[in-house]
């Protein structure tokens, strides 16, 4: 039996709460559109899951341009959560996704706890939606714009509201812009989250020295890409060591080795983000590379390596 | 519309003017599917720095499965591309976006400035391949100087177009800007295809609007993906909305986008 | 008059409290040894200032190896604050630095408020010491190892103690691993800091997928280099907008444009860190490049561009 | 000791065995100051990825101001270096660290494995240039196979040394490991200079200790600066302390460092 065949026997399945994934490699919110954008370039049905661009209750136009800029091994974005709104999503975007035999995770966002509740409620029972990922890096307008994801109590309240609103698995997506991410993870675990995913982008900034203007119209934006991988991996390791719900690792993942690092650190699955921009082939290559890795490491199942970091 | 990610071999890389390069690659699937005005996203180098792909219009497309890009060395990505050698492999995604609307059968003007001339070459060839009499069409080209302009202008002359030129330094054609030449031809054309620096395009768009001539423009903006996924490539639309250049464009009718300062 | 001469007329002087710098380009703590290490490669007397490796009350051996690893556009270090101790520093390291006509900033660290006080007191009056930079990213052993730099009250207490201990300008070096760096900056400003410098390293991690071991013996380490520049710049801008004491920008600075970005964001000076490793010529090139930039921007003095970011 | 940062032109780059390259550069100041066992820090590429310089021993040094490195392609940095072309410019800092102690006038053994042979070539040449009778010295070299070993062994043979070899696959010399050959020569030498993979060096150090033969080893460890500034390059010293390979080494007497697992 050839090596490729051996690799094909390897079990890549993982579970996030009640959501079963054929493999642990998903695409991250905001970096894969609504799936269809990549339909020509990627075998969508081979992915572990597709996390769609963040959806709010009503459509949002997003920020003025420029919205993106490149940084060392990374990029900044200040898209401003442009999206079609939950009704537009269900009517226009979900239809295509329902034809793809791959779990769809809907990333949701809101200005208030009530808004999170409403979106979650609206998506409950929508055909083809496999789970909700709750972006809590958004400002709470009722609390002077402090991000939900930076105050444990606020994060817990959003979690509890979404939990009540839906029977779908609830994944809380944590912000890395905090002193103690373990505190945040524990707060949302206690409030009923089925899983946590991390990290969202680090807050950053870039300036055009010639014009003396910020490179983003919004002045500050979210840093993503390989540059942030070490921070993401550290946080995933800390969180996975502290909570009992599954952890999904995100941040700069481009290669199978990157994904393995997150799995070893305790992630049950990973999301590939910015890499989709510079290499749409990345998620599929990671899936293939994971098999090769497991074969070389003499492991039958990806589940065997989760959290198997040797720190002794 | 089909899109492909191809690892392409470099056929030829030529410096056609100071800082201007023409890169030919073998990309059979992209080449076969491409229409004028569409672009490709090119990965520059292997590491993560620079990280993002760079967008380039398709400059020429050939039946043998190759295509060429015309680019100016302005930063880190284009500097790397300029150092490619024959036989090197680069990773290209395309053809992307909405190209020029070719439905106009009346005489047209092709108006290009600087690297904005790149997509017009493909356009000119495709137009010339049709039923139309290209001798009735006009091509107005502007650039810094004759070194940059002459080799490009030759492409259009060879196809039988009437070519008029302008240079910043007067070393070839009109000493000044392209829009100065537009008024002369308005009576003879129905539509302008325009690509060039933003201030020039704005000027052309205004001039066309006053003369009631339709105008299609190809826009540039910073792009992270080129695929409609990042939503980073917005520009202002007509009425306070945003449009995404990579999917809704890069070619727009002038009226579809905002031209405010 | 040629362009180079024109550039020579440009005024690069800045002040950090009572400390005068001939130009705003210093070298960052832990990346330039005790100055002497670079004496063959760098004209030390051209630098704006030299910040030495962090000094503790007693010598420290540091962490077991491996202590460093490379990441995308950055590196991780877990040196573990190896240093010769304050007495060793004065006896062995200061002697050379006294011969260099460049301001020396001594970076200090401690396990307790008392220790910070003692080191600061010991360095007060030592010939050639121009200022103290207080690294508050260290764990407070009396508070279960929580870093001083993550709790405003603890940071304020260290600041006040060092303030009492010395007449030297006191620069508090802030940790970026916090939810709200402005809170920290304000707390230390109020407690008597003459300036703040930021950022110290972000906490990160890397794993060798093959061996399944962390790449650093210490498991986690500090992320530095170009990768972190956007985060550093954002924090400098936020802090400079909120405090009235001078801000020193640190994080991934390699080129004159990088330095200009920090100055425009409000930094009065900058420190070049990891760049010293991959390009020891960087600080001098930045100084030269700053002059060229100011000349091209038609500015006579570097002070004119500090905080001149156009956000309108 | 003087140190220089030089932008060096590549003189020649040659593949001497599968994955093994010899890179010659013009670095007059570094070359003039270098002693055997010292190393250089090489910047790989221009961007920030890979970020850090890579350490390499000086393999050969020539009176015309050039020097050469011998390296194996094992990762991203060495892959980039292997793609250099003649005339390219690379940025090198050196000579760095403490080289071999050359004071021993008695017969010695030079023991190298794999790329650890690199610094021994410079050492052998310098030793041969002195008063000593190198025909009484021994050179023991090990590598994966004859492809890797033969060209390297030739350098030492040409200098008049007695060369004995071992290969992992038996394709040249002894089929096995270098330390196996040591016992034979202990009666004739006073000191061993050793450089190679860590397990091999540990083995050599132990064997020497038992035979009461002095041993100098050249160590490898991850380095961020090579200048004594980052304190990243520590290895365990003799009694629970740490030593910094880049300044206190890379060459140590075996007794100066710890050899525990
Ligand atoms: C649809 C489209 C078609 C284009 N066609 C051509 C062409 O045919 N020939 C040509 O020379 N140039 C063309 N450009 C511009 C070209 O993409 C930029 O010159 C190139 O990206 C610069 O990369 P750099 O790394 O050298 O510059 P840097 O300034 O170092 O790039 C930094 C970042 O800014 C982006 N960027 C910089 N300038 C531009 C720009 N003008 N437009 C978009 N992004 C930019 C880069 O992509 C990169 O992400 C086109 C742009 C677009 C959007
Ligand atoms: C003093 C000294 C002298 C050396 N002399 C030679 C020589 O003459 N010929 C030769 O082929 N190799 C030599 N090495 C090893 C050489 O430095 C590494 O092979 C090289 O750094 C690998 O770089 P990479 O990017 O290809 O590998 P990667 O694994 O991609 O590098 C990742 C990081 O790890 C570091 N690294 C990886 N392997 C080693 C290693 N073995 N030692 C130190 N750092 C490492 C790299 O410098 C880089 O920072 C020497 C090392 C030292 C410390
Ligand atoms: C352009 C862009 C848009 C994003 N939009 C969202 C979003 O709508 N919701 C969300 O939770 N995260 C969003 N993210 C964050 C990513 O999902 C991911 O958490 C982050 O980019 C880190 O992963 P990466 O380094 O692999 O990109 C966005 C990221 C980028 C680059
Ligand atoms: C190897 C290393 C050692 C460091 N040691 C110290 C230290 O002793 N005290 C301190 O305050 N900061 C220390 N730092 C942090 C730097 O001074 C600087 O704040 C950080 O590296 C960010 O700047 P950079 O990206 O330019 O390196 C160290 C950084 C590195 C890379
Ligand atoms: S470039 Fe990403 S959506 Fe247009
Ligand atoms: S490599 Fe930096 S101190 Fe040795």
Short mmCIF file of N, CA, C and O and ligand atoms in Angstrom, two decimals, chain C residues 68-70 215, chain D residues 20-21 37-41 44 50 52-59 69-81 115-119 195 218-224 245-246 249-250, ligand 2:
data_model
loop_
_atom_site.label_atom_id
_atom_site.label_comp_id
_atom_site.label_asym_id
_atom_site.label_seq_id
_atom_site.Cartn_x
_atom_site.Cartn_y
_atom_site.Cartn_z
N UNK C 68 16.00 31.85 21.95
CA UNK C 68 15.50 32.69 20.87
C UNK C 68 14.99 31.81 19.73
O UNK C 68 15.46 30.70 19.54
N UNK C 69 14.02 32.32 19.01
CA UNK C 69 13.66 31.68 17.74
C UNK C 69 13.07 32.71 16.81
O UNK C 69 12.54 33.74 17.23
N UNK C 70 13.20 32.41 15.53
CA UNK C 70 12.73 33.33 14.51
C UNK C 70 11.25 33.07 14.22
O UNK C 70 10.81 31.93 14.25
N UNK C 215 9.49 25.90 21.05
CA UNK C 215 10.81 26.26 20.54
C UNK C 215 11.66 26.99 21.57
O UNK C 215 12.87 27.13 21.39
N UNK D 20 24.80 20.66 -0.77
CA UNK D 20 25.94 21.35 -0.15
C UNK D 20 26.52 22.36 -1.14
O UNK D 20 26.75 22.04 -2.30
N UNK D 21 26.72 23.57 -0.64
CA UNK D 21 27.17 24.66 -1.50
C UNK D 21 28.41 25.33 -0.94
O UNK D 21 28.58 25.42 0.28
N UNK D 37 38.11 28.99 12.93
CA UNK D 37 37.12 28.73 13.97
C UNK D 37 36.18 29.89 14.17
O UNK D 37 35.13 29.74 14.82
N UNK D 38 36.54 31.04 13.64
CA UNK D 38 35.63 32.18 13.75
C UNK D 38 34.50 32.03 12.73
O UNK D 38 34.59 31.23 11.79
N UNK D 39 33.46 32.82 12.92
CA UNK D 39 32.30 32.69 12.03
C UNK D 39 31.85 34.07 11.55
O UNK D 39 32.38 35.09 11.99
N UNK D 40 30.91 34.04 10.64
CA UNK D 40 30.31 35.28 10.14
C UNK D 40 28.79 35.17 10.30
O UNK D 40 28.24 34.08 10.39
N UNK D 41 28.14 36.33 10.34
CA UNK D 41 26.67 36.37 10.34
C UNK D 41 26.24 36.92 8.99
O UNK D 41 26.61 38.04 8.62
N UNK D 44 20.28 37.05 4.89
CA UNK D 44 19.73 36.31 3.76
C UNK D 44 18.55 37.09 3.19
O UNK D 44 17.50 37.17 3.79
N UNK D 50 13.11 35.68 5.68
CA UNK D 50 13.58 35.51 7.06
C UNK D 50 14.23 36.79 7.61
O UNK D 50 14.86 37.55 6.87
N UNK D 52 16.38 37.08 10.64
CA UNK D 52 17.68 37.08 11.31
C UNK D 52 18.81 36.64 10.38
O UNK D 52 18.60 35.90 9.42
N UNK D 53 20.01 37.11 10.69
CA UNK D 53 21.19 36.62 9.99
C UNK D 53 21.43 35.16 10.35
O UNK D 53 20.98 34.69 11.38
N UNK D 54 22.18 34.49 9.50
CA UNK D 54 22.54 33.10 9.73
C UNK D 54 24.02 33.01 10.01
O UNK D 54 24.83 33.63 9.30
N UNK D 55 24.40 32.22 11.03
CA UNK D 55 25.83 32.04 11.33
C UNK D 55 26.47 30.94 10.49
O UNK D 55 25.89 29.88 10.33
N UNK D 56 27.64 31.22 9.97
CA UNK D 56 28.41 30.20 9.25
C UNK D 56 29.89 30.35 9.60
O UNK D 56 30.42 31.46 9.63
N UNK D 57 30.53 29.23 9.78
CA UNK D 57 31.97 29.22 10.00
C UNK D 57 32.68 29.70 8.75
O UNK D 57 32.17 29.50 7.64
N UNK D 58 33.83 30.28 8.92
CA UNK D 58 34.65 30.62 7.76
C UNK D 58 35.33 29.32 7.30
O UNK D 58 36.03 28.67 8.07
N UNK D 59 35.05 28.97 6.06
CA UNK D 59 35.52 27.67 5.54
C UNK D 59 36.93 27.81 4.95
O UNK D 59 37.81 27.00 5.20
N UNK D 69 32.37 30.14 2.35
CA UNK D 69 31.55 29.43 3.32
C UNK D 69 31.14 28.11 2.68
O UNK D 69 31.00 28.03 1.46
N UNK D 70 30.96 27.12 3.51
CA UNK D 70 30.47 25.83 3.04
C UNK D 70 29.20 25.57 3.81
O UNK D 70 29.21 25.56 5.04
N UNK D 71 28.11 25.41 3.09
CA UNK D 71 26.87 25.23 3.86
C UNK D 71 25.94 24.21 3.23
O UNK D 71 26.00 23.93 2.04
N UNK D 72 25.10 23.69 4.09
CA UNK D 72 24.11 22.72 3.65
C UNK D 72 22.76 23.41 3.63
O UNK D 72 22.42 24.19 4.53
N UNK D 73 22.00 23.13 2.60
CA UNK D 73 20.65 23.68 2.46
C UNK D 73 19.73 22.91 3.37
O UNK D 73 19.41 21.75 3.10
N UNK D 74 19.33 23.52 4.47
CA UNK D 74 18.46 22.81 5.41
C UNK D 74 17.17 23.55 5.71
O UNK D 74 16.25 22.99 6.29
N UNK D 75 17.08 24.82 5.33
CA UNK D 75 15.89 25.59 5.68
C UNK D 75 15.76 26.79 4.78
O UNK D 75 16.35 26.84 3.69
N UNK D 76 15.00 27.76 5.23
CA UNK D 76 14.68 28.88 4.37
C UNK D 76 15.87 29.76 4.07
O UNK D 76 16.05 30.25 2.96
N UNK D 77 16.69 29.99 5.09
CA UNK D 77 17.83 30.87 4.87
C UNK D 77 18.85 30.26 3.94
O UNK D 77 19.31 30.89 2.99
N UNK D 78 19.19 29.02 4.20
CA UNK D 78 20.20 28.37 3.36
C UNK D 78 19.66 28.13 1.95
O UNK D 78 20.43 28.15 0.98
N UNK D 79 18.36 27.94 1.82
CA UNK D 79 17.79 27.81 0.47
C UNK D 79 17.99 29.11 -0.30
O UNK D 79 18.42 29.10 -1.46
N UNK D 80 17.73 30.22 0.35
CA UNK D 80 17.96 31.50 -0.33
C UNK D 80 19.42 31.68 -0.72
O UNK D 80 19.73 32.14 -1.82
N UNK D 81 20.29 31.35 0.20
CA UNK D 81 21.72 31.52 -0.09
C UNK D 81 22.12 30.64 -1.28
O UNK D 81 22.93 31.04 -2.11
N UNK D 115 28.85 19.29 7.98
CA UNK D 115 29.26 20.67 7.76
C UNK D 115 30.26 21.15 8.80
O UNK D 115 30.85 22.21 8.66
N UNK D 116 30.44 20.35 9.84
CA UNK D 116 31.45 20.67 10.84
C UNK D 116 32.85 20.64 10.23
O UNK D 116 33.81 21.14 10.82
N UNK D 117 32.96 20.08 9.05
CA UNK D 117 34.25 20.08 8.36
C UNK D 117 34.63 21.49 7.90
O UNK D 117 35.81 21.81 7.76
N UNK D 118 33.58 22.34 7.70
CA UNK D 118 33.83 23.67 7.14
C UNK D 118 34.97 24.43 7.83
O UNK D 118 35.96 24.79 7.18
N UNK D 119 34.90 24.66 9.14
CA UNK D 119 35.96 25.45 9.77
C UNK D 119 37.31 24.73 9.80
O UNK D 119 38.36 25.38 9.91
N UNK D 195 34.63 19.45 15.27
CA UNK D 195 33.42 20.19 14.91
C UNK D 195 32.50 19.26 14.13
O UNK D 195 32.93 18.59 13.18
N UNK D 218 33.88 23.12 18.44
CA UNK D 218 33.20 24.31 17.95
C UNK D 218 31.70 24.04 18.01
O UNK D 218 31.20 23.11 17.38
N UNK D 219 30.98 24.84 18.78
CA UNK D 219 29.56 24.57 19.05
C UNK D 219 28.63 25.35 18.12
O UNK D 219 28.96 26.43 17.64
N UNK D 220 27.45 24.77 17.92
CA UNK D 220 26.39 25.47 17.19
C UNK D 220 25.21 25.70 18.12
O UNK D 220 24.87 24.83 18.92
N UNK D 221 24.60 26.83 18.01
CA UNK D 221 23.38 27.10 18.76
C UNK D 221 22.64 28.22 18.04
O UNK D 221 23.23 28.91 17.21
N UNK D 222 21.37 28.36 18.30
CA UNK D 222 20.62 29.43 17.63
C UNK D 222 21.11 30.80 18.10
O UNK D 222 21.28 31.02 19.28
N UNK D 223 21.35 31.67 17.16
CA UNK D 223 21.91 32.99 17.45
C UNK D 223 21.05 34.06 16.81
O UNK D 223 20.72 33.97 15.63
N UNK D 224 20.73 35.09 17.56
CA UNK D 224 20.00 36.21 16.96
C UNK D 224 20.97 37.28 16.47
O UNK D 224 20.73 37.93 15.47
N UNK D 245 27.79 31.27 23.27
CA UNK D 245 28.57 30.65 22.20
C UNK D 245 29.19 31.69 21.28
O UNK D 245 30.32 31.53 20.82
N UNK D 246 28.47 32.79 21.03
CA UNK D 246 28.95 33.72 20.01
C UNK D 246 30.18 34.51 20.44
O UNK D 246 30.97 34.93 19.61
N UNK D 249 32.63 31.50 22.67
CA UNK D 249 32.95 30.47 21.67
C UNK D 249 33.00 31.13 20.32
O UNK D 249 33.32 32.30 20.26
N UNK D 250 32.70 30.44 19.25
CA UNK D 250 32.09 29.10 19.24
C UNK D 250 33.03 27.98 19.63
O UNK D 250 32.57 26.89 19.91
C1 LIG E 2 28.95 29.33 14.92
C2 LIG E 2 28.16 28.57 13.89
C3 LIG E 2 28.77 28.15 12.72
C4 LIG E 2 28.08 27.46 11.76
N1 LIG E 2 28.73 27.07 10.62
C5 LIG E 2 28.07 26.42 9.65
C6 LIG E 2 28.72 26.04 8.45
O1 LIG E 2 29.91 26.31 8.25
N2 LIG E 2 28.00 25.39 7.49
C7 LIG E 2 26.68 25.09 7.67
O2 LIG E 2 26.07 24.49 6.76
N3 LIG E 2 26.04 25.43 8.80
C8 LIG E 2 26.70 26.10 9.80
N4 LIG E 2 26.02 26.45 10.95
C9 LIG E 2 24.62 26.16 11.04
C10 LIG E 2 23.83 27.20 10.24
O3 LIG E 2 23.85 28.43 10.94
C11 LIG E 2 22.38 26.78 10.03
O4 LIG E 2 22.37 25.64 9.21
C12 LIG E 2 21.55 27.85 9.38
O5 LIG E 2 21.39 28.94 10.27
C13 LIG E 2 20.19 27.31 8.98
O6 LIG E 2 19.42 28.37 8.45
P1 LIG E 2 18.10 28.05 7.65
O7 LIG E 2 17.36 29.33 7.52
O8 LIG E 2 18.43 27.37 6.38
O9 LIG E 2 17.33 27.02 8.56
P2 LIG E 2 15.99 27.23 9.40
O10 LIG E 2 15.79 26.02 10.20
O11 LIG E 2 14.90 27.67 8.51
O12 LIG E 2 16.37 28.42 10.36
C14 LIG E 2 15.51 28.89 11.35
C15 LIG E 2 16.33 29.56 12.43
O13 LIG E 2 17.08 28.59 13.16
C16 LIG E 2 18.45 28.85 13.09
N5 LIG E 2 19.16 27.58 12.93
C17 LIG E 2 18.69 26.48 12.28
N6 LIG E 2 19.61 25.49 12.35
C18 LIG E 2 20.66 25.97 13.07
C19 LIG E 2 21.90 25.44 13.47
N7 LIG E 2 22.28 24.20 13.17
N8 LIG E 2 22.75 26.24 14.16
C20 LIG E 2 22.40 27.49 14.48
N9 LIG E 2 21.22 28.05 14.13
C21 LIG E 2 20.38 27.29 13.43
C22 LIG E 2 18.63 29.77 11.91
O14 LIG E 2 19.80 30.57 12.03
C23 LIG E 2 17.36 30.57 11.96
O15 LIG E 2 17.44 31.60 12.90
C24 LIG E 2 26.72 27.16 11.95
C25 LIG E 2 26.07 27.57 13.11
C26 LIG E 2 26.79 28.26 14.08
C27 LIG E 2 26.09 28.72 15.31
#
